[in-house]
mmCIF file of C-alpha atoms and ligand atoms in Angstrom:
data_model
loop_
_atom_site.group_PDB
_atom_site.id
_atom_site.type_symbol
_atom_site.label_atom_id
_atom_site.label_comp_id
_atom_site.label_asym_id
_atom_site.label_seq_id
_atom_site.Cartn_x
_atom_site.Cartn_y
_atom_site.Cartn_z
ATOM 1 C CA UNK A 467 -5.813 -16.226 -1.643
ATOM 2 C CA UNK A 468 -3.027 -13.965 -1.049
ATOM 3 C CA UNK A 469 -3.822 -11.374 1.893
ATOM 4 C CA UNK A 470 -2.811 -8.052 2.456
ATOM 5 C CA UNK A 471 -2.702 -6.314 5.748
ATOM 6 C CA UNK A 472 -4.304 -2.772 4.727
ATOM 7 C CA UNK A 473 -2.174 -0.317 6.270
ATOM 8 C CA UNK A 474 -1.106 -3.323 8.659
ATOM 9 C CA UNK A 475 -3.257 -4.960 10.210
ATOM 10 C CA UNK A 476 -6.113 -1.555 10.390
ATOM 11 C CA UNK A 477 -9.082 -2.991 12.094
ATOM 12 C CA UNK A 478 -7.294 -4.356 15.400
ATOM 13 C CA UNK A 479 -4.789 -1.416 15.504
ATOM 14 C CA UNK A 480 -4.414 2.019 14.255
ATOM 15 C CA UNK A 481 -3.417 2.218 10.584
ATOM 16 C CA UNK A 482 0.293 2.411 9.563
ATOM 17 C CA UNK A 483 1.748 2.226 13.085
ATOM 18 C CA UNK A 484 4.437 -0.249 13.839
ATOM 19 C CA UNK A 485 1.356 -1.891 16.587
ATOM 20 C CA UNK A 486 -0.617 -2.641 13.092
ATOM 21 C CA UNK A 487 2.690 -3.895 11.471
ATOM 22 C CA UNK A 488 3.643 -6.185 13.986
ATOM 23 C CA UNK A 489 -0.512 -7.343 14.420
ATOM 24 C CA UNK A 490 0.217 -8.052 10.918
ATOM 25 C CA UNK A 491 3.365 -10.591 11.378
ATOM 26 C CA UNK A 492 1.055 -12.217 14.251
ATOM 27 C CA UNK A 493 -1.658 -13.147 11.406
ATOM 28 C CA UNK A 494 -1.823 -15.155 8.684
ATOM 29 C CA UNK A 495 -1.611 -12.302 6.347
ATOM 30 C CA UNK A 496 1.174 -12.783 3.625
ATOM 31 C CA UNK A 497 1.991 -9.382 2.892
ATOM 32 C CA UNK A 498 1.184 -5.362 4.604
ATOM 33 C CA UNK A 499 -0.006 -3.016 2.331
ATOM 34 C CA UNK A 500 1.623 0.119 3.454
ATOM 35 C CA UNK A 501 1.137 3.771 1.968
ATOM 36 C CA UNK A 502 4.265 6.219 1.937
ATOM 37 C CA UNK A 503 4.961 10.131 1.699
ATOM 38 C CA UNK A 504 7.865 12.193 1.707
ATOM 39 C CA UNK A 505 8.320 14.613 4.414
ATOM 40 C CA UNK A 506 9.729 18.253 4.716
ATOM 41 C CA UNK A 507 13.149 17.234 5.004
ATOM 42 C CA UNK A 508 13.019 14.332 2.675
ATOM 43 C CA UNK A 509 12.332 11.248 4.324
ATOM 44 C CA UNK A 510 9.726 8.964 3.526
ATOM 45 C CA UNK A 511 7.191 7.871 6.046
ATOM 46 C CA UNK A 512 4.390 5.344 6.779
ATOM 47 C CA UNK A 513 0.845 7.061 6.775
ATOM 48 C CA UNK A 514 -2.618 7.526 3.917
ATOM 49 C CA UNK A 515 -4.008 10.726 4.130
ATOM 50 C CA UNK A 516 -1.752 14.033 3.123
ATOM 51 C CA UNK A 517 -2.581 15.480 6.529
ATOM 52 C CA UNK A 518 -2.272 14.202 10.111
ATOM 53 C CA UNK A 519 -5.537 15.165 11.369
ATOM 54 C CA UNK A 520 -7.454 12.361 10.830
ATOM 55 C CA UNK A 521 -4.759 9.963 12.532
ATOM 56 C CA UNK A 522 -3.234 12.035 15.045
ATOM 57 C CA UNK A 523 -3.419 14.466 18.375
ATOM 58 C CA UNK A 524 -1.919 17.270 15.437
ATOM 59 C CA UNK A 525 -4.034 19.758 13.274
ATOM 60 C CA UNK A 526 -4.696 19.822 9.553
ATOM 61 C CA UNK A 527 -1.024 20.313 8.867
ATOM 62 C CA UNK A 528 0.245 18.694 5.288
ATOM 63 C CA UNK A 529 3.138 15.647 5.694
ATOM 64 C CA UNK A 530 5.515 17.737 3.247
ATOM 65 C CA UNK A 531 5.225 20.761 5.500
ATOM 66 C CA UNK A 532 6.943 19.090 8.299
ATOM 67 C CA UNK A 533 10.154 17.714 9.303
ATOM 68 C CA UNK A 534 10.740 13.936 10.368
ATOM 69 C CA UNK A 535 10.968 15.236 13.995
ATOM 70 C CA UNK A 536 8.064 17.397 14.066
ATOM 71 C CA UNK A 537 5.806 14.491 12.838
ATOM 72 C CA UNK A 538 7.714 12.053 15.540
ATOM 73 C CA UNK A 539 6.360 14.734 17.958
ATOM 74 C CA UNK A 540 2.737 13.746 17.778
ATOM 75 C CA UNK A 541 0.776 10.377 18.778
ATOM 76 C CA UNK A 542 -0.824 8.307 15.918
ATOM 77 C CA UNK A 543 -2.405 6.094 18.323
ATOM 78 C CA UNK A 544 -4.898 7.395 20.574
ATOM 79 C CA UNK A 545 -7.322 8.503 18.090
ATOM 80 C CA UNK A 546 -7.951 4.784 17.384
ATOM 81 C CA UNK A 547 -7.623 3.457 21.529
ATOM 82 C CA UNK A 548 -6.386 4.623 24.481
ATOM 83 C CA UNK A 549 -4.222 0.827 24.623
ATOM 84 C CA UNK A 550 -2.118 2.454 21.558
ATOM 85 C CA UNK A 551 -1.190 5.947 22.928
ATOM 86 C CA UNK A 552 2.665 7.004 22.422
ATOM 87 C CA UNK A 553 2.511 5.097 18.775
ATOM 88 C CA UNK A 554 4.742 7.610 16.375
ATOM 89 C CA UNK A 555 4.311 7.676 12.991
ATOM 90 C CA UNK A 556 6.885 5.524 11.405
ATOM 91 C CA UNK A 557 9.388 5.766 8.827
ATOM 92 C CA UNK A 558 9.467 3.270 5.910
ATOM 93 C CA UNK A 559 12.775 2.041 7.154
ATOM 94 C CA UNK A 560 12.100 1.573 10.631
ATOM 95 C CA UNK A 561 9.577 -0.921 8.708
ATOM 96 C CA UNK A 562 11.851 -2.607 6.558
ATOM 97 C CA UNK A 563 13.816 -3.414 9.484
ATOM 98 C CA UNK A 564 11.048 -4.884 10.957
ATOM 99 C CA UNK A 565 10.138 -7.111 8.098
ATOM 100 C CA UNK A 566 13.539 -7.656 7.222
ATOM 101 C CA UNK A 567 14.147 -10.737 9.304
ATOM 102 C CA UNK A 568 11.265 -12.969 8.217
ATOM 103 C CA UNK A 569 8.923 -13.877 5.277
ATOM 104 C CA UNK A 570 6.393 -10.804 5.005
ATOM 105 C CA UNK A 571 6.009 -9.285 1.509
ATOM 106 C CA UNK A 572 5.385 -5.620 1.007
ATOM 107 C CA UNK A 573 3.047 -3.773 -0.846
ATOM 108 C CA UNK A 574 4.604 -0.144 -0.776
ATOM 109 C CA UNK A 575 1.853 1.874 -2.510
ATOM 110 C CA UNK A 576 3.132 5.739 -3.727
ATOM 111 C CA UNK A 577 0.641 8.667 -2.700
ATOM 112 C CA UNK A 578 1.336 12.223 -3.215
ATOM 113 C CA UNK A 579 -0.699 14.966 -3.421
ATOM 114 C CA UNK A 580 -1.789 17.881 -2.894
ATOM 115 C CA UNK A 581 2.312 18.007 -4.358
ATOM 116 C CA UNK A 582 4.559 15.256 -5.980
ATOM 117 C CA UNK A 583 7.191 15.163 -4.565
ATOM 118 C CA UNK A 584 10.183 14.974 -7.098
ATOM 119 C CA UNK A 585 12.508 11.865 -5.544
ATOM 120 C CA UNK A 586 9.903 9.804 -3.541
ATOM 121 C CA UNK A 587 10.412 6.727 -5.744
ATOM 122 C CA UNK A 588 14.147 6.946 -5.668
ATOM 123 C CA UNK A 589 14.068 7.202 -1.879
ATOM 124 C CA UNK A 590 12.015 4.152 -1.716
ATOM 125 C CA UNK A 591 14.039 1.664 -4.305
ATOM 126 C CA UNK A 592 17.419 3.041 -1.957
ATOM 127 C CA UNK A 593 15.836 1.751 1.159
ATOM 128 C CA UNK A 594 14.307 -1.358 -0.183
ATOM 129 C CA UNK A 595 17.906 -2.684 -1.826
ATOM 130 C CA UNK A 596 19.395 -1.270 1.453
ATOM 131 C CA UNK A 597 17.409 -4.184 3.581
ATOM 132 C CA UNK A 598 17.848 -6.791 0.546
ATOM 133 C CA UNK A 599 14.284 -6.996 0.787
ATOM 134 C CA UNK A 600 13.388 -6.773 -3.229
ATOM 135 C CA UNK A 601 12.841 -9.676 -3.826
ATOM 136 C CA UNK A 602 9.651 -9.711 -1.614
ATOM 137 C CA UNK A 603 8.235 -5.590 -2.417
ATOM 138 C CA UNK A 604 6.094 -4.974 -4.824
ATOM 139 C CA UNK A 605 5.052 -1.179 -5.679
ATOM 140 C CA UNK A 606 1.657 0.255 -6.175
ATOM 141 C CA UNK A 607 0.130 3.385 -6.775
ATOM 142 C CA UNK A 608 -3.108 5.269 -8.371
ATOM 143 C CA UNK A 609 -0.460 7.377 -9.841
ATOM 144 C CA UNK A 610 0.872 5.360 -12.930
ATOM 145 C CA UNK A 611 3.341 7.434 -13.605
ATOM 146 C CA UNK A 612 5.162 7.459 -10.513
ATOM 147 C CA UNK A 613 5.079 3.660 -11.266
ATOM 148 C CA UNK A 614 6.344 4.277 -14.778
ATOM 149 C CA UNK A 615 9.386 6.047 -12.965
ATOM 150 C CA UNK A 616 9.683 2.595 -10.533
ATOM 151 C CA UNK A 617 9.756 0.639 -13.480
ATOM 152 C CA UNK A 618 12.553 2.499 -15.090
ATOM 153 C CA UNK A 619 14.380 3.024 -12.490
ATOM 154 C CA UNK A 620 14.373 -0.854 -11.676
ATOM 155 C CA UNK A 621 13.140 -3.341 -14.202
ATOM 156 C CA UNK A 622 12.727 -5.887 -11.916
ATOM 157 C CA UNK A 623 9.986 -4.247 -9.859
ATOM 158 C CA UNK A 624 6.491 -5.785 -9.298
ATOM 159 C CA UNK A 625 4.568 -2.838 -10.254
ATOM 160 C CA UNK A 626 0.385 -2.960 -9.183
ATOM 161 C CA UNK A 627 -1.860 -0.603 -10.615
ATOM 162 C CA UNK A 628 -4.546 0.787 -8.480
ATOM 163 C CA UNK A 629 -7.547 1.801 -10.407
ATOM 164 C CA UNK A 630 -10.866 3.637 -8.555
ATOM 165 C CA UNK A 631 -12.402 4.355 -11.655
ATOM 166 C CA UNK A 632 -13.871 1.832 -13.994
ATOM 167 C CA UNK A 633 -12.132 2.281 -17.447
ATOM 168 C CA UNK A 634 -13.515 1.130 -20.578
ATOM 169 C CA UNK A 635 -11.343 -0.606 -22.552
ATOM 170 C CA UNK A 636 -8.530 -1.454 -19.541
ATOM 171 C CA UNK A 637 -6.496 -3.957 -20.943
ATOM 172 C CA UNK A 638 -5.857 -1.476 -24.048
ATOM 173 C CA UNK A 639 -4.642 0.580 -21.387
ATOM 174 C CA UNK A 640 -2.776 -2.278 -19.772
ATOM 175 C CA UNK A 641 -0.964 -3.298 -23.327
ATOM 176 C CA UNK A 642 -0.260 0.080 -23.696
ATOM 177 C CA UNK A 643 1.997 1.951 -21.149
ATOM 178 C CA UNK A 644 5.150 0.114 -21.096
ATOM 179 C CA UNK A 645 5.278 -1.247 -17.853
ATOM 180 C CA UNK A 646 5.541 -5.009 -17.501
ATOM 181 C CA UNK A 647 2.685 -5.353 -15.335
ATOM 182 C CA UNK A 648 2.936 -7.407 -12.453
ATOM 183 C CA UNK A 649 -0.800 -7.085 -10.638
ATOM 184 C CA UNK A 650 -4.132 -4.968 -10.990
ATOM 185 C CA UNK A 651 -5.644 -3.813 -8.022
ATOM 186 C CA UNK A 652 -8.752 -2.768 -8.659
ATOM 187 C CA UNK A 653 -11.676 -1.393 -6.472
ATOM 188 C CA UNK A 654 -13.685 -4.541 -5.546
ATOM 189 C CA UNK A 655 -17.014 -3.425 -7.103
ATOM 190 C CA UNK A 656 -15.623 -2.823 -10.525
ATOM 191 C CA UNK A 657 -14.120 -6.862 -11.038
ATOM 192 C CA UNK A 658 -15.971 -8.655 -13.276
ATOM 193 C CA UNK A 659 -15.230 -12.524 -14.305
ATOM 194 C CA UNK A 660 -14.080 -11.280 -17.670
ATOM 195 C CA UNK A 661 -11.674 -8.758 -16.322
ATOM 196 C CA UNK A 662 -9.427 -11.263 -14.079
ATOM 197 C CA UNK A 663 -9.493 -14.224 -17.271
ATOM 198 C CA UNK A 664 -8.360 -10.832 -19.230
ATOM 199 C CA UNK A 665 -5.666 -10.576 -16.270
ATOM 200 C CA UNK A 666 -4.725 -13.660 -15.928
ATOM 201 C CA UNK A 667 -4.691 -14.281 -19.978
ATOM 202 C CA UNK A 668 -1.730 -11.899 -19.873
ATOM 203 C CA UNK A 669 0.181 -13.153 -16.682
ATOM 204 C CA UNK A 670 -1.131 -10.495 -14.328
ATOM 205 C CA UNK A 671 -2.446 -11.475 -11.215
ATOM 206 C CA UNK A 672 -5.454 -9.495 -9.221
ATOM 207 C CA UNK A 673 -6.053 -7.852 -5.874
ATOM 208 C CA UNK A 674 -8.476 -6.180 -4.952
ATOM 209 C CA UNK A 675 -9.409 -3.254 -2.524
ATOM 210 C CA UNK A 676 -10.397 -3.148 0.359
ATOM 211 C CA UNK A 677 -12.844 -6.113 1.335
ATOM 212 C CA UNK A 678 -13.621 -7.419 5.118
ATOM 213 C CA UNK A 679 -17.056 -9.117 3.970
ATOM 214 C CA UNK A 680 -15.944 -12.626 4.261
ATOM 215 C CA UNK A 681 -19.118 -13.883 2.306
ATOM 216 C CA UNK A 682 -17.497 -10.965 -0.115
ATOM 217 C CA UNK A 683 -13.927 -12.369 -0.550
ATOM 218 C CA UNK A 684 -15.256 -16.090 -1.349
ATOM 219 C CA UNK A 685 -17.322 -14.372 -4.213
ATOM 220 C CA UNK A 686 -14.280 -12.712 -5.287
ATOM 221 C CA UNK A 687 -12.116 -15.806 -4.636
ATOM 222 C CA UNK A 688 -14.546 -18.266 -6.702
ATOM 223 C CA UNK A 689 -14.166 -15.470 -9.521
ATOM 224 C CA UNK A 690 -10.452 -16.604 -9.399
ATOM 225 C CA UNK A 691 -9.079 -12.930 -7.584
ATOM 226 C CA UNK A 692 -5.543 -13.707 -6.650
ATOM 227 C CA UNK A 693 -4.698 -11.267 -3.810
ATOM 228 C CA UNK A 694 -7.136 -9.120 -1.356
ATOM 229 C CA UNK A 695 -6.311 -6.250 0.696
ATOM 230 C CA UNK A 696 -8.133 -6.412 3.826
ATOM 231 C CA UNK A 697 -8.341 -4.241 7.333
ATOM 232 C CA UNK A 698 -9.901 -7.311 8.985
ATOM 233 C CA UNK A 699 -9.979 -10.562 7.479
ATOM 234 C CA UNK A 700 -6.882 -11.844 9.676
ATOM 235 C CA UNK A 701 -6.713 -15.153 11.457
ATOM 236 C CA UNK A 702 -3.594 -14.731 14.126
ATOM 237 C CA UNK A 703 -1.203 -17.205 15.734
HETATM 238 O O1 LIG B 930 -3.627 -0.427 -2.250
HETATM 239 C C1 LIG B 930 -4.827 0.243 -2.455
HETATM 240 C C2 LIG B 930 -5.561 0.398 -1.184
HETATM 241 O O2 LIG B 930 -4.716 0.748 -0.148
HETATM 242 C C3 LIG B 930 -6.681 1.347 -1.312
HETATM 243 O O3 LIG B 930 -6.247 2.632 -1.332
HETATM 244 O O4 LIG B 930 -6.751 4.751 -0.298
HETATM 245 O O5 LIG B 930 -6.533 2.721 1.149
HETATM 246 O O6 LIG B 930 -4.538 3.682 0.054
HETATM 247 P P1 LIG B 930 -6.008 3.487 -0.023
HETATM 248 MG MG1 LIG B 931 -3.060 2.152 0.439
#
C-alpha cells in the first residue's frame, strides 16, 4: 500500500513540524500528508487546526490573524514533548525544500475556515513549480471547490477528494464536477468493497483516513485500498 505520513510522521513527533517531516523521510512512508493555511500577511504555512492553541505555547488566536513572524514567535513542540521544544511552525516552502532533494511525494491538503482565503491555491501551485516538485504533489481538500480552482488553474494536478460524510450516490457526484479525479480519500469507516471496484472502475485510486490499527489497514488493504494516511503505521531505517 501506499503510506502517508499524517501531518508527518504525528505519532513519534508533533504534527506538521519539520521534526515530524524529517521522522517521515526516516520511514518507509512514501508520501507526508501535510495541511496548509494562509497567514495574515499572505504566506502559506504548515499546521490543521485554524487556531494555534491546540499545538502551541500561544492562545486561541486564528492563523489569518497573524503575521509569518508572529506565528514563528511561538513553540509548536512542547505541547507534544519536552525533546521537541523550540520547533516553529513551518512554512510550506521551508518544506518543499526539504523534500526537494529526494523521492517523498506530497499530499498538500487545502483547509480554510472560519475564512477562505482568496489566493491560497495560487500561492501553493507558485511554490510547488518553484521547487520542480509537481510531478510528485498531489492536492487534497474537503473543500471541492478550492480543488476545482487547482484543477483549473493546472490541469495536470492530482486532485484527492476528502469526504467525512457518507454520500449516497458518490460516483454521480464523482462523474459530475469536472475535475479529472485523481484519488478519493475517504473516512475509513465509510469504504465499502463496492465503493473502491467503483473507484478503481474509473481509474481513481483510494486512500483512506486516518488508520493506525494495523489489523485495520490489512482489512482495508485485502478490500484493494490503494493509499492510507497514517500517524503511526511507520517502519524507519
Ligand atoms: O487528508 C485527510 C486527513 O488529513 C484527515 O483530515 O482533519 O486530519 O486534515 P485532517
Ligand atoms: Mg490533513
Amino acid at each position: 500500500m501506499f503510506i502517508m505520513a499524517h501531518r508527518g510522521a504525528s505519532g513519534f513527533a508533533p504534527e506538521n513540524t519539520m521534526a515530524a517531516f524529517k521522522k517521515a523521510l526516516e520511514s518507509d512512508a512514501d508520501c507526508i500528508e501535510l495541511d496548509v493555511r494562509l497567514t495574515k500577511d499572505g504566506v502559506p504555512v504548515v499546521i490543521h487546526d485554524s487556531h494555534i492553541k491546540r499545538t502551541s505555547n500561544g492562545g486561541k488566536q486564528f492563523i489569518h490573524d497573524l503575521t509569518l513572524a508572529e506565528l514563528k514567535t511561538y513553540d509548536f513542540g512542547a505541547w507534544f514533548s519536552p525533546e521537541y521544544t523550540g520547533e516553529r511552525i513551518p512554512t510550506l516552502e521551508e518544506v518543499l525544500q526539504l523534500i526537494q532533494s529526494c523521492e517523498m511525494q506530497l499530499n498538500i491538503e487545502i483547509k480554510n475556515g472560519p475564512i477562505i482565503p482568496d489566493d491560497l491555491e495560487e500561492k501553493v501551485l507558485d511554490l510547488v513549480y518553484k521547487y520542480n516538485v509537481n510531478h510528485r504533489v498531489m492536492y487534497s481538500s474537503f473543500d471541492h471547490m478550492r480543488l476545482q480552482k487547482i484543477y483549473a488553474l493546472d490541469r495536470t494536478a492530482k486532485i484527492g477528494l476528502v469526504f467525512h460524510i457518507n454520500l449516497i450516490n458518490l460516483f454521480s457526484y464523482v462523474d459530475r464536477i469536472g475535475i479529472d479525479v485523481f484519488s478519493i480519500h475517504p473516512n475509513y469507516f465509510y469504504i465499502t468493497s463496492d465503493m473502491v471496484q467503483q473507484a478503481h472502475n474509473r481509474g481513481i485510486k483510494v486512500n483512506t483516513y486516518t488508520l493506525d490499527d494495523p489489523a485495520w489497514a490489512k482489512k482495508y488493504k485485502d478490500m484493494g485500498v490503494d493509499g492510507l494516511i497514517t500517524n503511526r503505521l511507520l517502519n524507519f531505517n
